[in-house]
JSON list of C-alpha atoms in Angstrom, two decimals:
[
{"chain": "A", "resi": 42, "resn": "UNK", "atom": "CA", "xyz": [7.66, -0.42, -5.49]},
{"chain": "A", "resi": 43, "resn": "UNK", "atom": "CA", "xyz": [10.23, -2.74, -6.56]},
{"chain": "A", "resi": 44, "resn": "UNK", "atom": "CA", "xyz": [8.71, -6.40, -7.49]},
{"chain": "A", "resi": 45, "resn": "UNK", "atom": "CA", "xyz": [11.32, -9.21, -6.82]},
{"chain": "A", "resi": 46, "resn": "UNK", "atom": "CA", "xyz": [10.65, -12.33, -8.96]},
{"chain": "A", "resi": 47, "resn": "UNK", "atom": "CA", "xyz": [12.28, -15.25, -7.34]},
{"chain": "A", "resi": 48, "resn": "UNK", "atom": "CA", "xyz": [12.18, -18.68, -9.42]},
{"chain": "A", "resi": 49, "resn": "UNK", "atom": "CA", "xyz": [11.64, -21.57, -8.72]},
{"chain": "A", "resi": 50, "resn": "UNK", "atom": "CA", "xyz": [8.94, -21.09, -6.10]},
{"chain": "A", "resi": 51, "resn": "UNK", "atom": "CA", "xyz": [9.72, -24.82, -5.12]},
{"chain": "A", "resi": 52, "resn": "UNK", "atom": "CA", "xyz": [12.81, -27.08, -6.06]},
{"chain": "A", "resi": 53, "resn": "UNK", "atom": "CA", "xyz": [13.51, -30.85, -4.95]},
{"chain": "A", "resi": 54, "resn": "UNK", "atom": "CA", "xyz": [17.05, -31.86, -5.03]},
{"chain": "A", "resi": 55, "resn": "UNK", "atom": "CA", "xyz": [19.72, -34.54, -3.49]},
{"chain": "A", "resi": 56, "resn": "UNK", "atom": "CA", "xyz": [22.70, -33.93, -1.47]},
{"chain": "A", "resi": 57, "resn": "UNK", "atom": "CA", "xyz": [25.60, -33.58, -3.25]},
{"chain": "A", "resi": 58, "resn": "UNK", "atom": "CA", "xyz": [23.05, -31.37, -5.99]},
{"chain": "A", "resi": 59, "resn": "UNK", "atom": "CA", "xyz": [24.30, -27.96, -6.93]},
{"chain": "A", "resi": 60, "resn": "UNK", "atom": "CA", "xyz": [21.44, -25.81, -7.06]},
{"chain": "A", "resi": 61, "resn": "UNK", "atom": "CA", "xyz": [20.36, -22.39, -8.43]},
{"chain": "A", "resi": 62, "resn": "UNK", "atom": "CA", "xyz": [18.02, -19.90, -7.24]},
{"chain": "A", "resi": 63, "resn": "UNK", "atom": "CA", "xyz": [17.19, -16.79, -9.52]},
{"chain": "A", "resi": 64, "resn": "UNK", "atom": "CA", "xyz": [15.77, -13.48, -8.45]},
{"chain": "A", "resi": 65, "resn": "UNK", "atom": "CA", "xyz": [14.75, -10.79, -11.18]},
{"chain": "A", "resi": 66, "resn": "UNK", "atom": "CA", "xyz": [14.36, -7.52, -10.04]},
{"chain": "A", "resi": 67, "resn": "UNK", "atom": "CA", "xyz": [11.15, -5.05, -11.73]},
{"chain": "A", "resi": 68, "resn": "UNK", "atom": "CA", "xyz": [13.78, -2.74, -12.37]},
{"chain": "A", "resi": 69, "resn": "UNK", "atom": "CA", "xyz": [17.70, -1.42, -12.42]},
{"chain": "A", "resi": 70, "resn": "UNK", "atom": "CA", "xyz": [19.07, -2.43, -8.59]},
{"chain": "A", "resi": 71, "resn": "UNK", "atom": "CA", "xyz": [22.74, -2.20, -8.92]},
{"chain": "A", "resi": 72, "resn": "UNK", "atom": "CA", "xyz": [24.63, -4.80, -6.55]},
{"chain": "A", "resi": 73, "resn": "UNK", "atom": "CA", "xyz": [21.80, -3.34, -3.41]},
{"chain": "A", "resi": 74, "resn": "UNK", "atom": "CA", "xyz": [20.68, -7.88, -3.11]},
{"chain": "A", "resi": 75, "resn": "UNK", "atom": "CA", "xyz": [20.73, -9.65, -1.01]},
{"chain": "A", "resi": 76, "resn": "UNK", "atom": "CA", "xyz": [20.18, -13.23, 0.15]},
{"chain": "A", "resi": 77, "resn": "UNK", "atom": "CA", "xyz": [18.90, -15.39, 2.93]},
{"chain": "A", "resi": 78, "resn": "UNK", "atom": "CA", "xyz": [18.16, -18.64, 3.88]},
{"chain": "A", "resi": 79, "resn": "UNK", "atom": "CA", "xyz": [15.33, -19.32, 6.71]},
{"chain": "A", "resi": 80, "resn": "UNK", "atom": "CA", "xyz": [14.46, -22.26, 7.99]},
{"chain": "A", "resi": 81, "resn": "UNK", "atom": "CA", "xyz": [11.33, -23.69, 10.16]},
{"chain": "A", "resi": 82, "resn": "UNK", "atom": "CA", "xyz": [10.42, -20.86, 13.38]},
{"chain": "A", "resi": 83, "resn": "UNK", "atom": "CA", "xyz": [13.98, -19.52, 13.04]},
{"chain": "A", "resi": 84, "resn": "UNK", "atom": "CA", "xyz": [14.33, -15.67, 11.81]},
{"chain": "A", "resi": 85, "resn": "UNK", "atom": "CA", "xyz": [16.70, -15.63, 8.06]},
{"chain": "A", "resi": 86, "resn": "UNK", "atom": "CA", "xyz": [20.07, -15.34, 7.92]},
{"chain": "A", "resi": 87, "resn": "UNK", "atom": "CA", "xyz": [22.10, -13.63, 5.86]},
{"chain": "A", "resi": 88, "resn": "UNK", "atom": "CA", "xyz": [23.98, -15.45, 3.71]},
{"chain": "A", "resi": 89, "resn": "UNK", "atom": "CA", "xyz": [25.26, -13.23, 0.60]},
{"chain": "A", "resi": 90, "resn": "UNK", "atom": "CA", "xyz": [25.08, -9.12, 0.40]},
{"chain": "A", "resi": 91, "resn": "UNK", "atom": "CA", "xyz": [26.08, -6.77, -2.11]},
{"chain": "A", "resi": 92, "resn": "UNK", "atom": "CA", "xyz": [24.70, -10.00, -4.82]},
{"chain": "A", "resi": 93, "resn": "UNK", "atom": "CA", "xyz": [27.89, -11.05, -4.33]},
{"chain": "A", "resi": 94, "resn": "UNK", "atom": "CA", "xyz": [29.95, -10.99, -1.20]},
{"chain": "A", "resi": 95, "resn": "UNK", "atom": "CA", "xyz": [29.42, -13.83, 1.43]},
{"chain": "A", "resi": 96, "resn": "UNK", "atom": "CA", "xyz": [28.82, -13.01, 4.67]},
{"chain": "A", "resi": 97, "resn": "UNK", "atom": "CA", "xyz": [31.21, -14.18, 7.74]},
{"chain": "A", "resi": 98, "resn": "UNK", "atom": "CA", "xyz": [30.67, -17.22, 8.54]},
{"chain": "A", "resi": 99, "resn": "UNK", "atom": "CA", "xyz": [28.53, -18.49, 5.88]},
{"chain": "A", "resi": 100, "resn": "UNK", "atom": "CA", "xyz": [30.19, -21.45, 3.97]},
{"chain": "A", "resi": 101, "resn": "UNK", "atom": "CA", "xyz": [31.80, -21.31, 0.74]},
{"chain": "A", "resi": 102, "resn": "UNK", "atom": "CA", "xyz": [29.29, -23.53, -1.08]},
{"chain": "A", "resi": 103, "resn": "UNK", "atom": "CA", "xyz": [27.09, -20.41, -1.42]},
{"chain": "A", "resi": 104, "resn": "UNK", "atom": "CA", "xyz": [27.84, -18.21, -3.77]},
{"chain": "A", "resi": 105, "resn": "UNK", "atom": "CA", "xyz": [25.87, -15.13, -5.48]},
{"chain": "A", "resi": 106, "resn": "UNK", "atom": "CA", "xyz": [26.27, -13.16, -8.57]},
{"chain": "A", "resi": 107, "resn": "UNK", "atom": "CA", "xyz": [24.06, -10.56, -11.12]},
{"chain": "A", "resi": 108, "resn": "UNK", "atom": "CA", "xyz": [23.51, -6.69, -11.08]},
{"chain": "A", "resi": 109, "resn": "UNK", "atom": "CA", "xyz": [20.96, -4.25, -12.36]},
{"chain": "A", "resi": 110, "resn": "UNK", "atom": "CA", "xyz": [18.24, -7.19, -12.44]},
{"chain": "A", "resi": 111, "resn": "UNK", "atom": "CA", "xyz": [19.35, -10.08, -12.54]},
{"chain": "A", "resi": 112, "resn": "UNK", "atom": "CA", "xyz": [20.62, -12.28, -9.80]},
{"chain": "A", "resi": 113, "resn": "UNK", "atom": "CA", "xyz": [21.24, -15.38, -8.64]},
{"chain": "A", "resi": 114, "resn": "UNK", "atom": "CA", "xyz": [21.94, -18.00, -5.74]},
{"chain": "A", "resi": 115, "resn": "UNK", "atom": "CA", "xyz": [24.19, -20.57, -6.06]},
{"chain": "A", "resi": 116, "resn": "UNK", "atom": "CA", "xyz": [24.87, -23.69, -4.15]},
{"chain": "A", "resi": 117, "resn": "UNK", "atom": "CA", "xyz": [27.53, -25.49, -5.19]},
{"chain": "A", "resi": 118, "resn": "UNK", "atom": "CA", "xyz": [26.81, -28.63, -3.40]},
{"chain": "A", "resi": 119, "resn": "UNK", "atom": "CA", "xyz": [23.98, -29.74, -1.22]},
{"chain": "A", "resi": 120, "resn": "UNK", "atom": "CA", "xyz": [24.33, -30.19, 2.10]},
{"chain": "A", "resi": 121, "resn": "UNK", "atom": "CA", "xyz": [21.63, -31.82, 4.10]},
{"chain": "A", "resi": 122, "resn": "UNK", "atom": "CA", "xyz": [21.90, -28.70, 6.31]},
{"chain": "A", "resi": 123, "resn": "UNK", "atom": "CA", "xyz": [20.74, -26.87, 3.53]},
{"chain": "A", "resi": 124, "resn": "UNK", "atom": "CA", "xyz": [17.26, -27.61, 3.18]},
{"chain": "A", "resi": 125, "resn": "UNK", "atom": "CA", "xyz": [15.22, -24.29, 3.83]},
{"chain": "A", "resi": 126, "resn": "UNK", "atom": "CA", "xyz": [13.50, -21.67, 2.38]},
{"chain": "A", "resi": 127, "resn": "UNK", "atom": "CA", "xyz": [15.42, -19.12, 0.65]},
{"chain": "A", "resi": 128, "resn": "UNK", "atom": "CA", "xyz": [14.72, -15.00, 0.03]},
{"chain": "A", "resi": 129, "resn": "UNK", "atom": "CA", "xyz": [16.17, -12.38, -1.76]},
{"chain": "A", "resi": 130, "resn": "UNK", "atom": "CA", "xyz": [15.51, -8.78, -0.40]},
{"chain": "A", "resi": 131, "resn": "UNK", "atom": "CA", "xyz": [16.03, -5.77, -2.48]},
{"chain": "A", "resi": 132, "resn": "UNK", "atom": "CA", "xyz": [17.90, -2.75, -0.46]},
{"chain": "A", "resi": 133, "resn": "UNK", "atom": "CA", "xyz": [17.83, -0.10, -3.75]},
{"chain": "A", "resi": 134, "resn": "UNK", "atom": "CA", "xyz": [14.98, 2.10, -2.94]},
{"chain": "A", "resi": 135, "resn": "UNK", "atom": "CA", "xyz": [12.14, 1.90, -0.51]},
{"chain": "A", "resi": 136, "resn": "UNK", "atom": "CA", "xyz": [9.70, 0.16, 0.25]},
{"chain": "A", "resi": 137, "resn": "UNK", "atom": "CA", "xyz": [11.99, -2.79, 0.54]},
{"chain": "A", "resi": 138, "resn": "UNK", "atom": "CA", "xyz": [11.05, -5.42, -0.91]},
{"chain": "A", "resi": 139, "resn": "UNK", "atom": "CA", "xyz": [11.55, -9.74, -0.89]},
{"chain": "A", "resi": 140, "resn": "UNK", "atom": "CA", "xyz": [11.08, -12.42, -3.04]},
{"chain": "A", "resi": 141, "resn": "UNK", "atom": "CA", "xyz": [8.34, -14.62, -2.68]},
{"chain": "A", "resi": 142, "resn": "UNK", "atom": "CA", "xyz": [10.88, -17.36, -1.35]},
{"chain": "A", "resi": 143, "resn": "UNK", "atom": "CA", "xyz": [12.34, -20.65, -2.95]},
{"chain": "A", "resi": 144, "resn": "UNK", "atom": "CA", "xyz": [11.53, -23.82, -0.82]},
{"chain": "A", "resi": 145, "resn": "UNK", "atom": "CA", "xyz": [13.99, -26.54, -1.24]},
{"chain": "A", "resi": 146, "resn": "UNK", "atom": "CA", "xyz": [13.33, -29.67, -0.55]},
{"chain": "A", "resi": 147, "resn": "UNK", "atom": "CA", "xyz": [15.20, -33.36, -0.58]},
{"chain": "A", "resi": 148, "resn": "UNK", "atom": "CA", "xyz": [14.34, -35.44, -3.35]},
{"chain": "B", "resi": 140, "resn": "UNK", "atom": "CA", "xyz": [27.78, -11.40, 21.08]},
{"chain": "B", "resi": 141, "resn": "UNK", "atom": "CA", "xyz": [25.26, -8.97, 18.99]},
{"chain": "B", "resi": 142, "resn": "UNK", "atom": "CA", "xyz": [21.56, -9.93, 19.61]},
{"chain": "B", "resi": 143, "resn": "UNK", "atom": "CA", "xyz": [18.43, -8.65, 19.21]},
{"chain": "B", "resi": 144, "resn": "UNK", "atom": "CA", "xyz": [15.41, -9.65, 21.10]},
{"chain": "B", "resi": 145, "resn": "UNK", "atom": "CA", "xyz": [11.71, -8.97, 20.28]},
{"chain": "B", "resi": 146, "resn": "UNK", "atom": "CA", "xyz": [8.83, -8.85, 22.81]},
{"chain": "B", "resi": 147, "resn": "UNK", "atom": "CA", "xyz": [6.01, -7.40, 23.16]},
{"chain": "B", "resi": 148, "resn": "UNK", "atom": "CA", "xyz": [3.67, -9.87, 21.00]},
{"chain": "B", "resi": 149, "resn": "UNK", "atom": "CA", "xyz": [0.09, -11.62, 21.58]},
{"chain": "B", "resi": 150, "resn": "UNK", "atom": "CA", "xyz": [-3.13, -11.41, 21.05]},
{"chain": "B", "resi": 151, "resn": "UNK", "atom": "CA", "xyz": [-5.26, -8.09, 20.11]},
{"chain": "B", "resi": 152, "resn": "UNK", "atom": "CA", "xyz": [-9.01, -7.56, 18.90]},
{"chain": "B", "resi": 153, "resn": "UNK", "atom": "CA", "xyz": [-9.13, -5.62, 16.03]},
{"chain": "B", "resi": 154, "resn": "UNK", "atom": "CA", "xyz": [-8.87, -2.25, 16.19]},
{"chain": "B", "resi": 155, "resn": "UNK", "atom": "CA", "xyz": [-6.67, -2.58, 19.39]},
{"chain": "B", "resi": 156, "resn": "UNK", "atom": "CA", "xyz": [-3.47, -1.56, 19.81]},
{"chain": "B", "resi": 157, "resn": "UNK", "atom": "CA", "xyz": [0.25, -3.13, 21.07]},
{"chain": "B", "resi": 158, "resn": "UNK", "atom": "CA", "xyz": [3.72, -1.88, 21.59]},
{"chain": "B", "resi": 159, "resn": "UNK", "atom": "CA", "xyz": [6.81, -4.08, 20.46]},
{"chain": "B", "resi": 160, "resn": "UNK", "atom": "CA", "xyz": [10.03, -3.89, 21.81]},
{"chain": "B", "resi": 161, "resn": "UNK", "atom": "CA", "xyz": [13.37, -5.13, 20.72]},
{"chain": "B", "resi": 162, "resn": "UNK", "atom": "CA", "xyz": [16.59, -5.10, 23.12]},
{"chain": "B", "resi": 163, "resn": "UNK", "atom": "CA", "xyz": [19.45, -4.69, 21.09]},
{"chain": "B", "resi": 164, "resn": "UNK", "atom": "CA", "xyz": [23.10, -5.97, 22.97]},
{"chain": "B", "resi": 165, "resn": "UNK", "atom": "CA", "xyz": [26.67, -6.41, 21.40]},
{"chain": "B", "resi": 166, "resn": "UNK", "atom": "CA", "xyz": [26.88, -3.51, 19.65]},
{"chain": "B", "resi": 167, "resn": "UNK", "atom": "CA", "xyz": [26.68, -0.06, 19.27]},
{"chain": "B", "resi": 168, "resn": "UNK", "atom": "CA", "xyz": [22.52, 0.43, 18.68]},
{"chain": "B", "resi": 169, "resn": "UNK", "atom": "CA", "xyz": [22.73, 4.34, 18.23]},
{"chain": "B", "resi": 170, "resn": "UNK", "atom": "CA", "xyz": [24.87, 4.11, 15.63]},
{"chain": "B", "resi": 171, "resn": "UNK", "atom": "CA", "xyz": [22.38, 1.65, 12.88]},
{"chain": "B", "resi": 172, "resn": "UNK", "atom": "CA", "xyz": [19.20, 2.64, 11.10]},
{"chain": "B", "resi": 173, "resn": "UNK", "atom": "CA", "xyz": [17.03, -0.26, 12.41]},
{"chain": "B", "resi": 174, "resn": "UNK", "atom": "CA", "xyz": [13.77, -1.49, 10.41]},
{"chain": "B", "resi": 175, "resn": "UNK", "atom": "CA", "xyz": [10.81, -3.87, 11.21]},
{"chain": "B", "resi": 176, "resn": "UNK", "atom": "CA", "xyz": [9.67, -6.63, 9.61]},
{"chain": "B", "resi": 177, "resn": "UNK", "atom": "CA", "xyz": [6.95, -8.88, 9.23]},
{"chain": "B", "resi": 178, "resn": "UNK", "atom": "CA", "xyz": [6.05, -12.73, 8.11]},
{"chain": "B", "resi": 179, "resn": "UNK", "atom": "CA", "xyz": [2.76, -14.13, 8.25]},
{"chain": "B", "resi": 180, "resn": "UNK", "atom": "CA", "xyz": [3.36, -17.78, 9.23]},
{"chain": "B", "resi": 181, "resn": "UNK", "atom": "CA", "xyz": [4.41, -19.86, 6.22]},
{"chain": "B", "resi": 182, "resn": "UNK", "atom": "CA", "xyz": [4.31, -16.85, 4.07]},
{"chain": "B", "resi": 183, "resn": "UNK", "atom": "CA", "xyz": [6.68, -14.30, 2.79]},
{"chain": "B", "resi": 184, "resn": "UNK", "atom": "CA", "xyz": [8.39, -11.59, 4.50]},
{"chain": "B", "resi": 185, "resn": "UNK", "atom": "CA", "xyz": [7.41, -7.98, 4.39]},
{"chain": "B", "resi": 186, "resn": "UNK", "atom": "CA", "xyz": [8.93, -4.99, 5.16]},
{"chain": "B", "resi": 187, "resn": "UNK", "atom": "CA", "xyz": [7.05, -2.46, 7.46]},
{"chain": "B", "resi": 188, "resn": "UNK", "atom": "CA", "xyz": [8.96, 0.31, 8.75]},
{"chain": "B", "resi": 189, "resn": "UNK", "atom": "CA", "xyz": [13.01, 2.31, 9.09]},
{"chain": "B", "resi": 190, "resn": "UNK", "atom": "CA", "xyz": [14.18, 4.79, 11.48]},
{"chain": "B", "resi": 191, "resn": "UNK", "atom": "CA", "xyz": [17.44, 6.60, 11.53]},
{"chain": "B", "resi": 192, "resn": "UNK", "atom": "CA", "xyz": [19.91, 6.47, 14.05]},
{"chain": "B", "resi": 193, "resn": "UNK", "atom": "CA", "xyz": [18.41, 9.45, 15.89]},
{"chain": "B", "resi": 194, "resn": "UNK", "atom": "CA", "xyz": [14.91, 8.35, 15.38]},
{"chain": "B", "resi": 195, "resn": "UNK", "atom": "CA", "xyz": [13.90, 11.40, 13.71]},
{"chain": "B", "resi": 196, "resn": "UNK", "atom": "CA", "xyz": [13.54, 10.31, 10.25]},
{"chain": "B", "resi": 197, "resn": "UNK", "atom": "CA", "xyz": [11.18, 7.08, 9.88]},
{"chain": "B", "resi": 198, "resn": "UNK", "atom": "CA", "xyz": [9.70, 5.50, 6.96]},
{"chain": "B", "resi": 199, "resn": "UNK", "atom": "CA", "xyz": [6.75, 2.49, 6.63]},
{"chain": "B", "resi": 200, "resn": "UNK", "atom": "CA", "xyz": [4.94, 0.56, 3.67]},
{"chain": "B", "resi": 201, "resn": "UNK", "atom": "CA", "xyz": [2.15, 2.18, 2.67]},
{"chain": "B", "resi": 202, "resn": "UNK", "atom": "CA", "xyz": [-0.24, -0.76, 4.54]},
{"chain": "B", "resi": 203, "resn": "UNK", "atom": "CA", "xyz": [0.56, 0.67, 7.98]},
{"chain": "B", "resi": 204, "resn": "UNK", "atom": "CA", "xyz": [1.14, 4.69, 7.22]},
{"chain": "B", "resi": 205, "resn": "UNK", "atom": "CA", "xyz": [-0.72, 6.29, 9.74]},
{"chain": "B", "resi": 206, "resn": "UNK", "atom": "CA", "xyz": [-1.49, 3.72, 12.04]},
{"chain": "B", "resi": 207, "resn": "UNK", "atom": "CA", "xyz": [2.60, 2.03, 13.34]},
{"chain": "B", "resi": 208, "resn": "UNK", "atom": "CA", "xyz": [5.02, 4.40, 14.90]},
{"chain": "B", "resi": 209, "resn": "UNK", "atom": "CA", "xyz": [8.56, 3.03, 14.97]},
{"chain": "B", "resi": 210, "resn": "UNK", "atom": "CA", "xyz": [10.56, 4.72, 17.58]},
{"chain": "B", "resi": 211, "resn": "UNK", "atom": "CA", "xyz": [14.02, 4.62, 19.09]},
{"chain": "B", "resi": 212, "resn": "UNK", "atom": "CA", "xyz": [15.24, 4.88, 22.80]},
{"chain": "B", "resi": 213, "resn": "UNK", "atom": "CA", "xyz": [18.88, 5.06, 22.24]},
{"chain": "B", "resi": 214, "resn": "UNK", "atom": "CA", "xyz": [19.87, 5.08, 25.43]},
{"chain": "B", "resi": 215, "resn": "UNK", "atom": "CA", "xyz": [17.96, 2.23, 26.63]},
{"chain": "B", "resi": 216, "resn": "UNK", "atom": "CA", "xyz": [19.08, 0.52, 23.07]},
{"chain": "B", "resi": 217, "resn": "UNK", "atom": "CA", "xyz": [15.30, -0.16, 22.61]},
{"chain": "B", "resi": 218, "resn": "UNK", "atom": "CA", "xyz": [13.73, -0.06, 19.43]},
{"chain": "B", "resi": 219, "resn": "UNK", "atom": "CA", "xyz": [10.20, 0.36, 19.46]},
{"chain": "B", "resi": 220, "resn": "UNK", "atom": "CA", "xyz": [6.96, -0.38, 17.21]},
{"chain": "B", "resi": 221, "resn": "UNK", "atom": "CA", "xyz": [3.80, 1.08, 18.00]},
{"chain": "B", "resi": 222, "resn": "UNK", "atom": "CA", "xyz": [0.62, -1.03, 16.06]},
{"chain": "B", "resi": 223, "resn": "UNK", "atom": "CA", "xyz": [-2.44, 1.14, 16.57]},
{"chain": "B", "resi": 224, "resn": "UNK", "atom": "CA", "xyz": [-5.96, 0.02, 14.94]},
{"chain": "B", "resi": 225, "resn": "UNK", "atom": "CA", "xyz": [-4.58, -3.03, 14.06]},
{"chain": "B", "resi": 226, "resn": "UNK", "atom": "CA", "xyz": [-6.31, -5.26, 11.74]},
{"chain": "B", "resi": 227, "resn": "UNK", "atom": "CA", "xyz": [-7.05, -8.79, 11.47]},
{"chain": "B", "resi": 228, "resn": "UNK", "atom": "CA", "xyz": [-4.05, -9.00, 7.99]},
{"chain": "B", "resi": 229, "resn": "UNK", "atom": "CA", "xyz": [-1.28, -7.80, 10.65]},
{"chain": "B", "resi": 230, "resn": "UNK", "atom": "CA", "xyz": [-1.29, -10.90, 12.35]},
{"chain": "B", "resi": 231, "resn": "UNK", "atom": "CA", "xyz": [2.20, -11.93, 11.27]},
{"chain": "B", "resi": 232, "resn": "UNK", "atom": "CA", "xyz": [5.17, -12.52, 13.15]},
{"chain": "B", "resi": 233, "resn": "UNK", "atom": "CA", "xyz": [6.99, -9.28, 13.58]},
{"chain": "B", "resi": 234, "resn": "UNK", "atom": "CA", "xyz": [11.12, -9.38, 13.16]},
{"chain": "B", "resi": 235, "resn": "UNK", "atom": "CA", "xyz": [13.69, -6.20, 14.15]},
{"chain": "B", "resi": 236, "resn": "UNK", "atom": "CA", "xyz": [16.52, -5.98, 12.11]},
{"chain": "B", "resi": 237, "resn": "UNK", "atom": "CA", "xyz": [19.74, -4.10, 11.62]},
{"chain": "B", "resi": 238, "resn": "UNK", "atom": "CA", "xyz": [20.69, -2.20, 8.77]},
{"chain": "B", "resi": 239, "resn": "UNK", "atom": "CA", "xyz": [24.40, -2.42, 8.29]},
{"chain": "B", "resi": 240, "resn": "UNK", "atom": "CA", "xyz": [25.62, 0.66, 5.61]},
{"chain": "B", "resi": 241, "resn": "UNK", "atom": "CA", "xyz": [28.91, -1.07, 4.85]},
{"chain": "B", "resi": 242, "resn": "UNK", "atom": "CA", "xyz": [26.91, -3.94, 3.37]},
{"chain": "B", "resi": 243, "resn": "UNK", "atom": "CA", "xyz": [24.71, -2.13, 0.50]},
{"chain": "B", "resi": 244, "resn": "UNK", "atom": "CA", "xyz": [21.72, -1.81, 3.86]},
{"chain": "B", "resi": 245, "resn": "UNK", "atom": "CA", "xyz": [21.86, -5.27, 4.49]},
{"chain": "B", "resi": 246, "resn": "UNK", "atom": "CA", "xyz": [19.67, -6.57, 7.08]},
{"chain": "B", "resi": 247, "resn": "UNK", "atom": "CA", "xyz": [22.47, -8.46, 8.80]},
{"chain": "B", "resi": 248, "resn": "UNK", "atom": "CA", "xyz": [21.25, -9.03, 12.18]},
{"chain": "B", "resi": 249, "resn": "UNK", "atom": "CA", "xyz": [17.53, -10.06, 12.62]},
{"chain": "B", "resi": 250, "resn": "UNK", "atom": "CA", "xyz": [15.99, -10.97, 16.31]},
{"chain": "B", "resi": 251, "resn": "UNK", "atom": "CA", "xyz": [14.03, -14.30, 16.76]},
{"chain": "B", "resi": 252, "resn": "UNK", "atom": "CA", "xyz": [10.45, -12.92, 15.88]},
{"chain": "B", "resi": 253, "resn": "UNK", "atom": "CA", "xyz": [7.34, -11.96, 18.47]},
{"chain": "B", "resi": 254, "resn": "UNK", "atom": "CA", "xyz": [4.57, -13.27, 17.32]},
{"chain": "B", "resi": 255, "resn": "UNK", "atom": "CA", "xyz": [1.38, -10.88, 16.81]},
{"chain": "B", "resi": 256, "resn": "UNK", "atom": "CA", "xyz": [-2.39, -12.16, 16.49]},
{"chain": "B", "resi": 257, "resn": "UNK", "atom": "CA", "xyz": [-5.48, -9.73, 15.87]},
{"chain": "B", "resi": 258, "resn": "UNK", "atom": "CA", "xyz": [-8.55, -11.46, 16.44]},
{"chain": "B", "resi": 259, "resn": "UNK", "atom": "CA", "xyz": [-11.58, -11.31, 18.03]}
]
């Protein structure tokens, strides 16, 4: 199985913040990231696939980048929308696997 | 508009069983893989099962092998998830999603959850 590494586990920041969210992969994954943002008794949404490419609809503040293992989540800035819990989700090989999740928080 | 809607959920004594379903509408269900997912409450997700369009090839994680049987009714565009034996660790709330090719497998569509408790 694939481990995904996502770091931090927690982060605080302000609106207006631009934020990063990393995800390290337990071995080669090409572009096959993704990532998604989920917040309280709602199912995720998909917010960047291919590590890279932004998904309709899904504003420009979020960005992604990385291949092979490492990857990351960028949000340029901080919207008080944007407050959730955050997952990356590895589509390489099976079992699929997730990240344990970055909770972010307002300061 | 493309949707995907879970039920099927509730509560189970161990070693019971349940069937989920998820309605899929808005788009062509026969012609995406489709995949299960779980997420115990405040916890991570996990991913528990993928079936071809056809329904004849069908993977899981190695925690449910043997006792989950995902299954497809294309023409009803039903996706189904079988929990036999279940234990008290698959109560978690239990997600269908849609693979989308074009986007590296991407699970792009994702219904709003059933939730699944196994107690006694």
């Amino acid at each position: 199985d694939i481990q995904m590494t996502q770091s931090p586990s927690s982060l605080s920041a302000s609106v207006g913040d631009r934020v990063i969210i990393t995800c390290r992969a337990g071995q080669n994954i090409d572009i096959s990231l993704h990532w998604y943002q989920q917040k309280p008794g709602k199912a995720p949404k998909l917010l960047i696939y291919g590590a890279s490419a932004l998904q309709s609809g899904v504003p420009s503040r979020f960005s992604g980048s990385g291949s092979g293992t490492d990857f990351t989540l960028t949000i340029s800035t901080l919207q008080p929308e944007d407050f959730a819990t955050y997952f990356c989700l590895q589509t390489y090989s099976l079992p699929r696997t997730f990240g344990q999740g970055t909770t972010l928080d307002i300061k | 508009e493309v949707q995907l809607v879970e039920s099927g959920g509730g509560l189970v004594q161990p070693g019971g069983s349940l069937r989920l379903s998820c309605a899929a509408s808005g788009f062509s269900f026969g012609r995406f893989w489709m995949h299960w997912v779980r997420q115990v409450p405040g916890k991570g997700l996990m991913w528990i099962s993928r079936t071809n369009t056809d329904g004849r090839t069908t993977t899981y994680a190695d925690s449910v092998r043997g006792r989950f049987i995902i299954s497809r009714d294309n023409a009803k565009n039903t996706l189904y998830l079988q929990m036999n034996s279940l234990r008290v660790e698959d109560t978690a709330v239990y997600y269908c999603v849609r693979d989308w090719l074009a986007m590296n497998d991407a699970f792009d569509v994702w219904g709003q959850g059933t939730m699944v408790t196994v107690s006694s």
